[in-house]
Short mmCIF file of C-alpha atoms in Angstrom, two decimals:
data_model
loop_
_atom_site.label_atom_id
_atom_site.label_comp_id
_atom_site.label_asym_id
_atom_site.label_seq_id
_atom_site.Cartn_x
_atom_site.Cartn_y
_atom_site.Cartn_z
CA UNK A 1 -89.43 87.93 -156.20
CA UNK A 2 -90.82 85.56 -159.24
CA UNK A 3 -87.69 83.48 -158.40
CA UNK A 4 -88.51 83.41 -154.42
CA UNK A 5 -92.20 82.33 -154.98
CA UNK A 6 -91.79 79.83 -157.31
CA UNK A 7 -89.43 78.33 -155.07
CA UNK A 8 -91.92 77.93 -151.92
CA UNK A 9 -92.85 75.00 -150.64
CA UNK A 10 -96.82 76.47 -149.97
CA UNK A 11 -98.38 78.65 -151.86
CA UNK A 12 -98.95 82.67 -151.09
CA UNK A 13 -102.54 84.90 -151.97
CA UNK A 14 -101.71 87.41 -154.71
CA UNK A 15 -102.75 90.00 -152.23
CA UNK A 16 -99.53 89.03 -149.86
CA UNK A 17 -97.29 88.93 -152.79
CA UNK A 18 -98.18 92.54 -153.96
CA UNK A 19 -98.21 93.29 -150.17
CA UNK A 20 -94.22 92.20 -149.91
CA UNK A 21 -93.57 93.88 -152.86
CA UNK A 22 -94.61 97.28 -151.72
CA UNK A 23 -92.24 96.38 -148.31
CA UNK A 24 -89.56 95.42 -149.95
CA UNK A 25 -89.88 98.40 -152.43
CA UNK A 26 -89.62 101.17 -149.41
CA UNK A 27 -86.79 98.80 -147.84
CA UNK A 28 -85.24 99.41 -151.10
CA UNK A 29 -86.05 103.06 -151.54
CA UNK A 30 -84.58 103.73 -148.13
CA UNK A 31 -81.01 101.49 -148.82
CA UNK A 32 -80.79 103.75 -152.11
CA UNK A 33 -81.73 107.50 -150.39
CA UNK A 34 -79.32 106.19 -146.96
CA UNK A 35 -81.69 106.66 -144.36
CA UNK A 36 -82.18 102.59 -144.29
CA UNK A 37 -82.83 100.96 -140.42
CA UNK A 38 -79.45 99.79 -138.80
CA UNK A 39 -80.69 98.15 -135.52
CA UNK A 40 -83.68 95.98 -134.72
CA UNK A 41 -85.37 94.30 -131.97
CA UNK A 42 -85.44 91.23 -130.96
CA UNK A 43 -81.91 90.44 -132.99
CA UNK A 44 -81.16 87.12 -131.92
CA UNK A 45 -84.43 85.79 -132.40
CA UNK A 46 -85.63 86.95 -136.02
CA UNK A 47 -81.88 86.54 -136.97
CA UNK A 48 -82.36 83.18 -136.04
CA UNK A 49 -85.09 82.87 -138.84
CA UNK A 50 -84.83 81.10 -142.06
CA UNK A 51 -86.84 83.62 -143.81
CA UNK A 52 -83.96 85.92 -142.84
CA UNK A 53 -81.35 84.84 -144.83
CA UNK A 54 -83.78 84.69 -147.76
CA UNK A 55 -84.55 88.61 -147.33
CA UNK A 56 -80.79 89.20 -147.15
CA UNK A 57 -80.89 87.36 -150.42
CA UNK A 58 -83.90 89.18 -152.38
CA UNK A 59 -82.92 92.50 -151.31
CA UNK A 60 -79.33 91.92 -152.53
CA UNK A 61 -80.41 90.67 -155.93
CA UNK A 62 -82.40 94.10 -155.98
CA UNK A 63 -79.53 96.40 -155.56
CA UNK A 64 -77.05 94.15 -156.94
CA UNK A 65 -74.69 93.74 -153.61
CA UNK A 66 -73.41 91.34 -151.41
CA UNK A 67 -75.76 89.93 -149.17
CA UNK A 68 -73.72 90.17 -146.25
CA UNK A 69 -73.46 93.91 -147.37
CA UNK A 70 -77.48 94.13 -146.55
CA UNK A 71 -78.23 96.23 -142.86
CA UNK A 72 -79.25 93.39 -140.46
CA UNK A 73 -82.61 95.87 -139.63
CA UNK A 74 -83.71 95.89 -143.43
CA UNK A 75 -83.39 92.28 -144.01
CA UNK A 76 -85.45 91.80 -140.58
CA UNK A 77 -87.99 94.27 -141.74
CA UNK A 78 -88.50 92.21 -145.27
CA UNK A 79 -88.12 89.10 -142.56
CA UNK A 80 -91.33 89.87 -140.83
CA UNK A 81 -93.06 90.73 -143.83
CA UNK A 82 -91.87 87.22 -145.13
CA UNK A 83 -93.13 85.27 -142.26
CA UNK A 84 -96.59 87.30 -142.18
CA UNK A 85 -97.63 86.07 -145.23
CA UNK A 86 -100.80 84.31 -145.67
CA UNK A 87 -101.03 81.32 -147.79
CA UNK A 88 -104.04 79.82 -149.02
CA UNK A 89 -102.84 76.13 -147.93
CA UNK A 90 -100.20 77.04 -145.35
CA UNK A 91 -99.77 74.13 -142.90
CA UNK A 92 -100.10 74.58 -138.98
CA UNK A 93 -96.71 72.68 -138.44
CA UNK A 94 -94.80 75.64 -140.06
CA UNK A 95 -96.08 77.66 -136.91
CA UNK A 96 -95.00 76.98 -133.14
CA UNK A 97 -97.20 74.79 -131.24
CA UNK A 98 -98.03 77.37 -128.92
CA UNK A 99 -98.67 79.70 -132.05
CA UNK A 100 -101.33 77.49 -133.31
CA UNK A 101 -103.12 76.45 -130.36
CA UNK A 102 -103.66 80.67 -129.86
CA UNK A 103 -104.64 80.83 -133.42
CA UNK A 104 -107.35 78.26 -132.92
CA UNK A 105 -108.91 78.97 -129.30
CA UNK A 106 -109.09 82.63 -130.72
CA UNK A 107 -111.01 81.22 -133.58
CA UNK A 108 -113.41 79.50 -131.52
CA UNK A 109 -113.95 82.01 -129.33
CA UNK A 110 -114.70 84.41 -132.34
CA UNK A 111 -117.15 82.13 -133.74
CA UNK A 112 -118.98 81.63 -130.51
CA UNK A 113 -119.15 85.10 -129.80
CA UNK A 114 -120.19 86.19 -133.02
CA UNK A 115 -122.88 83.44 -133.30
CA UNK A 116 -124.27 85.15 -129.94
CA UNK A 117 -124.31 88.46 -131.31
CA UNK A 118 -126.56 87.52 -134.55
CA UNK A 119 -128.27 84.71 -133.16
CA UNK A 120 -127.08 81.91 -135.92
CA UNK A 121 -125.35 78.62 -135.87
CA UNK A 122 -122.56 78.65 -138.33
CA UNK A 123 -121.07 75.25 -139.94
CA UNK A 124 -117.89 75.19 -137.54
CA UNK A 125 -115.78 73.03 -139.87
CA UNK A 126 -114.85 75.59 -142.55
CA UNK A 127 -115.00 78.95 -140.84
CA UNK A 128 -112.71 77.50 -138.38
CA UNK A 129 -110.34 76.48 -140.62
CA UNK A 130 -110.29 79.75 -142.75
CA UNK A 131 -110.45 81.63 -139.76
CA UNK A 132 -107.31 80.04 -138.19
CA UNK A 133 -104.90 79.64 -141.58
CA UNK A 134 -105.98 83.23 -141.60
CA UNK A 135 -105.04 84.26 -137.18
CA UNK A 136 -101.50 82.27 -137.40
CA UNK A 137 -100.00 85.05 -139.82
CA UNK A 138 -102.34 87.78 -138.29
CA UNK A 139 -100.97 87.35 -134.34
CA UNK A 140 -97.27 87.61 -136.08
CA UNK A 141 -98.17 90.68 -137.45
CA UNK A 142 -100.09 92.32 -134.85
CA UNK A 143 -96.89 91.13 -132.75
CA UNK A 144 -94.87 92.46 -134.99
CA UNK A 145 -97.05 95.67 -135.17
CA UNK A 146 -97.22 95.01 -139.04
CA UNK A 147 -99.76 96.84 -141.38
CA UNK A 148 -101.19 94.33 -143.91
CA UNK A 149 -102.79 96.57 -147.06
CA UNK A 150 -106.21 95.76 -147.38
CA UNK A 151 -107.77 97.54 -150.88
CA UNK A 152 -111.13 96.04 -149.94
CA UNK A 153 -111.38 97.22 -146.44
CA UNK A 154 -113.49 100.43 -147.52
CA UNK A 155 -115.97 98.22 -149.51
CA UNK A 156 -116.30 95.43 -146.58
CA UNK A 157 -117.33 98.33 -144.21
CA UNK A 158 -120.05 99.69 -146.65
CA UNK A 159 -121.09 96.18 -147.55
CA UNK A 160 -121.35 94.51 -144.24
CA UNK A 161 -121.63 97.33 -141.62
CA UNK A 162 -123.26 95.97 -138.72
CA UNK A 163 -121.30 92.83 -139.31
CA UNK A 164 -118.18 94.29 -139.48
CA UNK A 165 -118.16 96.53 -136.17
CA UNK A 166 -119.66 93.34 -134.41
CA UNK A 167 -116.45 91.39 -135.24
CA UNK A 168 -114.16 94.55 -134.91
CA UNK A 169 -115.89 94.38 -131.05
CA UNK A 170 -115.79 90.49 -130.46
CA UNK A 171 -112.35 90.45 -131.22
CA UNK A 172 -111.19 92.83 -129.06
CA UNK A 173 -112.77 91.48 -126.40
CA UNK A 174 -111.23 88.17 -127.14
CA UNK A 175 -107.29 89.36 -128.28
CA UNK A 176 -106.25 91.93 -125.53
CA UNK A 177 -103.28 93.12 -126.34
CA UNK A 178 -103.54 95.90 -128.45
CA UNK A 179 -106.01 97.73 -131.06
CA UNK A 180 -106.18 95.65 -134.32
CA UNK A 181 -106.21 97.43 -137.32
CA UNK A 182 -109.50 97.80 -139.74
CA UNK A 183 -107.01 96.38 -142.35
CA UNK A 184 -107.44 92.76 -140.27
CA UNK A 185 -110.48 92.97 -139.39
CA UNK A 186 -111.49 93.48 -143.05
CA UNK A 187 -110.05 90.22 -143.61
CA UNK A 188 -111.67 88.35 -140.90
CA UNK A 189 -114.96 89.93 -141.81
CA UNK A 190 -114.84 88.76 -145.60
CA UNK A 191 -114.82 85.40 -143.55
CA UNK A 192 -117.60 84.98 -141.94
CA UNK A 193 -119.42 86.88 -144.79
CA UNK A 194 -118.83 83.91 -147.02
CA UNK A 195 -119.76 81.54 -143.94
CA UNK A 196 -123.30 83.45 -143.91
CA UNK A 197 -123.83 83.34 -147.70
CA UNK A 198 -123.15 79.77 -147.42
CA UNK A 199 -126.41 79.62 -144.70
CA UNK A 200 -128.57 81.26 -147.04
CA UNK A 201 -127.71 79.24 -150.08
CA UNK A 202 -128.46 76.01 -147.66
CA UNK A 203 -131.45 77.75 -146.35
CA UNK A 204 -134.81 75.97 -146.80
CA UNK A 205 -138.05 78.07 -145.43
CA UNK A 206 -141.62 76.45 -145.44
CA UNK A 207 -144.87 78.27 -146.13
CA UNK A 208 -148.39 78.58 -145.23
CA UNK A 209 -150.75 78.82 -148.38
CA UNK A 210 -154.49 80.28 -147.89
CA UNK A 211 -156.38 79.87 -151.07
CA UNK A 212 -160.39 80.27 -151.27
CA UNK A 213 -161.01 79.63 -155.10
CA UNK A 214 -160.61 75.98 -155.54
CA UNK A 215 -157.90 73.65 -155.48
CA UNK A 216 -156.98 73.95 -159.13
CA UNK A 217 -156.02 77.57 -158.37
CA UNK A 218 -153.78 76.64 -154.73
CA UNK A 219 -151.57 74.39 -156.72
CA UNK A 220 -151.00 76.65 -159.37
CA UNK A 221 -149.89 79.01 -156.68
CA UNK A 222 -147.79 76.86 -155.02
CA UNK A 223 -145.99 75.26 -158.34
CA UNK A 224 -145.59 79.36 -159.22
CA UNK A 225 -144.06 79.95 -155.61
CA UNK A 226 -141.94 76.75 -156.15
CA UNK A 227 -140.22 77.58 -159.89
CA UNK A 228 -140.01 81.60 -158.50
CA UNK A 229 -138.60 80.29 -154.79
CA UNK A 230 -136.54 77.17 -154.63
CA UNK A 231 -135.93 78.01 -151.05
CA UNK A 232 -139.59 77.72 -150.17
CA UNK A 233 -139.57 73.89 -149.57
CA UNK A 234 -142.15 73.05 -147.61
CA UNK A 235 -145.62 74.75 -149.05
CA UNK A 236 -148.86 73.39 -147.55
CA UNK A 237 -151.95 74.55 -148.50
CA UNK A 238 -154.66 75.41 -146.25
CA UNK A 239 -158.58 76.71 -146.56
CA UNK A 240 -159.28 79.93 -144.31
CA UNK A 241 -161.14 77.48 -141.76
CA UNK A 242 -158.21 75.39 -141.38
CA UNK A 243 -155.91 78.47 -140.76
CA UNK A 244 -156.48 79.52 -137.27
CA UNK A 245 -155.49 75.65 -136.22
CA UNK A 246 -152.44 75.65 -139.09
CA UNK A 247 -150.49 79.10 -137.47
CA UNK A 248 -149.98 77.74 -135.01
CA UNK A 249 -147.66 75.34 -136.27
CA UNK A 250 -144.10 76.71 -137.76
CA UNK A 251 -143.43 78.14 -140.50
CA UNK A 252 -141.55 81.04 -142.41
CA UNK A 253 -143.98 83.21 -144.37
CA UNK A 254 -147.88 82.80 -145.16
CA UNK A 255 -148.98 83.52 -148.43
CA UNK A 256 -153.13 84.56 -148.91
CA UNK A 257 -154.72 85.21 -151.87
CA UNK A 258 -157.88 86.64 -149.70
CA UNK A 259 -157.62 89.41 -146.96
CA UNK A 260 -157.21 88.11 -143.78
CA UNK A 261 -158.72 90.93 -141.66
CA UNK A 262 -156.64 91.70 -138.78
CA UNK A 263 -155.24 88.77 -137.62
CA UNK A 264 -152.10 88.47 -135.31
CA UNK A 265 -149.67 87.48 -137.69
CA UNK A 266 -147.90 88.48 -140.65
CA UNK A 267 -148.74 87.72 -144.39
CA UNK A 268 -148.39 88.41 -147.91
CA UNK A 269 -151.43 89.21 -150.23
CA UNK A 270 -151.04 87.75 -153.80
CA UNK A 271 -153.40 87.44 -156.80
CA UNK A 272 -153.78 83.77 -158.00
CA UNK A 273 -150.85 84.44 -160.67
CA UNK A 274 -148.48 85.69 -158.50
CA UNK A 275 -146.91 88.78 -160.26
CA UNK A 276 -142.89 89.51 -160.34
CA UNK A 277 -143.11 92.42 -157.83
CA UNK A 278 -145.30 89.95 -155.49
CA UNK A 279 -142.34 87.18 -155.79
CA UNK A 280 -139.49 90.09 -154.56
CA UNK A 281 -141.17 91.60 -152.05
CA UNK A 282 -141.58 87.46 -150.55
CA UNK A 283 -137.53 86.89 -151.50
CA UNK A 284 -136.90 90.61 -149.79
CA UNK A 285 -139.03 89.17 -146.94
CA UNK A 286 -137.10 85.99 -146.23
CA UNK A 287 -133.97 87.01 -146.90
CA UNK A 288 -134.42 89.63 -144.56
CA UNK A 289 -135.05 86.61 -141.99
CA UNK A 290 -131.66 84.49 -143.20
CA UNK A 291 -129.53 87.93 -143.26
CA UNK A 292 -127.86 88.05 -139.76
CA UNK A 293 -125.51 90.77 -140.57
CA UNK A 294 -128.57 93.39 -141.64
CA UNK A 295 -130.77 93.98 -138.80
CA UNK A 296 -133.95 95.82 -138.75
CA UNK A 297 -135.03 96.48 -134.98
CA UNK A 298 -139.12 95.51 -134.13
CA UNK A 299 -140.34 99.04 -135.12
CA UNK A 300 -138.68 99.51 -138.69
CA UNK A 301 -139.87 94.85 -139.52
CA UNK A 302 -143.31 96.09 -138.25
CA UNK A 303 -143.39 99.08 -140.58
CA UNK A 304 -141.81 97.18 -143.82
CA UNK A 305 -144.51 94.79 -143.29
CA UNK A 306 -147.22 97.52 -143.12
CA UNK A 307 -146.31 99.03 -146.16
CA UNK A 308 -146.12 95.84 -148.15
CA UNK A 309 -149.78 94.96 -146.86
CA UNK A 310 -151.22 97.83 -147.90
CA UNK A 311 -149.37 97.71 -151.15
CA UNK A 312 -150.99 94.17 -151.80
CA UNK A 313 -154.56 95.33 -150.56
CA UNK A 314 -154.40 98.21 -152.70
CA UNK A 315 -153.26 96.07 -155.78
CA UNK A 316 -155.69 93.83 -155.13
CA UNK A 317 -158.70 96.35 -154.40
CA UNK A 318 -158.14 97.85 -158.08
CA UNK A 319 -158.06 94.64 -159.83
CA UNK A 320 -161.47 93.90 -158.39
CA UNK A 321 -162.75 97.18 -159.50
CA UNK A 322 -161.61 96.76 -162.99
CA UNK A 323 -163.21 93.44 -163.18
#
């Protein structure tokens, strides 16, 4: 197998070589207990392969044997495995036309649906491109009815839930043919996972700061907010009077360092210092607002919020009675 890979003209992930090495392990388990496959489907065509010869070759280095000795429905077994392989730079002209023209429109489709589902805009280029190096070898395999091993498939679910039943759903609805495995879907999941990290990295929020003790005090708050939150790009400061005019103008997240009252709108309550638990609970906050895949519904934002209010009044209450 060393020999074969080295040998490639594109490169294969780890994860498929270990993956062809566990199928062409049981081929080999069931050559030496004699209760190996005989007849296949399909003969002509994945005899017709090129990667079939080359299991014919790899499984008779493994039992020492002519390759011509090797049953035809082994070496197409270890064929299909062969040609489902995923490569991190595999190139589309070692695919059908038609083959890659699926893999794509599928891809697209995916990405629009998704994008409707959480309500972001992803950067096309790149997820497209994973996403279809990844569909070519995925359609053979669901073709094939092929089980990919997926070690990570457990963790994706428990990481990503929401995320990864709304792409289990979306592409179903787009590929029609037959249940996909959670194995795939795993793998098409860790996809646009790493398309949504790359949003939040690139993510720049702006910020309304209310400050009533002088202006040497509001930039010391917003230089704090700055170093503790690069994301926070866009700060303006504003005096209460100003405010009612300034909300009403976009922005992310207001920041007070006097109570408010009840007012309409959401904000955070900070001492002029701005304390390490006051800096998460703003990150937790707009986060919350750049993660697509973790929703909370109206009920459970408006009772996060409520909690971290009164947790900032009450801070804030105490430190005026000990002074």
């Amino acid at each position: 197998m060393r020999i074969w890979r080295s040998e490639l003209p594109y490169k294969i992930t780890d994860e498929a070589y270990l993956n062809l090495v566990i199928h062409i392990a049981i081929s080999v388990h069931r050559m030496l207990t004699g209760h190996f496959i005989q007849e296949f489907a399909q003969k002509d065509t994945v005899g017709g392969y090129a990667e079939f010869q080359v299991a014919k070759d790899i499984l008779s280095s493994c039992l020492e044997m002519e390759a011509e000795v090797v049953p035809d429905g082994e070496a197409a077994y270890v064929t299909m495995h062969l040609r489902g392989a995923k490569s991190d730079d595999y190139e589309a002209h070692d695919f059908s036309g038609n083959e890659h023209v699926l893999s794509v429109t599928l891809a697209k489709q995916l990405i629009g649906r998704v994008e409707n589902r959480i309500h972001r805009k992803f950067e096309e280029g790149a997820l497209l491109k994973g996403l279809t190096a990844h569909l070519r070898p995925a359609l053979r395999r669901l073709n094939e009815k092929m089980r990919i091993h997926n070690p990570l498939v457990t963790s994706i679910k428990e990481d990503y839930p929401e995320l990864f039943d709304i792409v289990k759903e979306e592409f179903s609805a787009v590929y029609l043919k037959e249940a996909v495995p959670e194995e795939e879907i795993g793998y098409l999941v860790l996809h646009f996972g790493a398309a949504l990290l790359t949003l939040e990295e690139e993510s720049n929020f702006s910020g309304i700061v209310v400050c009533a003790s002088g202006i040497g005090t509001s930039r010391m708050l917003v230089t704090r907010l700055r170093q503790a939150i690069p994301k926070l790009k866009q700060l303006e400061t504003v005096s209460l009077f100003e405010l009612p005019h300034k909300i009403k103008s976009p922005h992310d997240v207001v920041v007070s360092t006097i109570d408010l009252g009840e007012v309409d709108f959401d904000y955070f309550l900070v001492s002029p210092m701005l304390s390490e638990r006051e800096i998460s609970q703003i990150e937790l906050y707009l986060h919350g607002k750049s993660s697509t895949y973790h929703h909370y519904d109206d009920l459970e934002k408006e009772q996060q919020l409520t909690m971290l209010e009164t947790i900032h009044r009450l801070e804030n209450k105490k430190t005026l009675y000990r002074n």
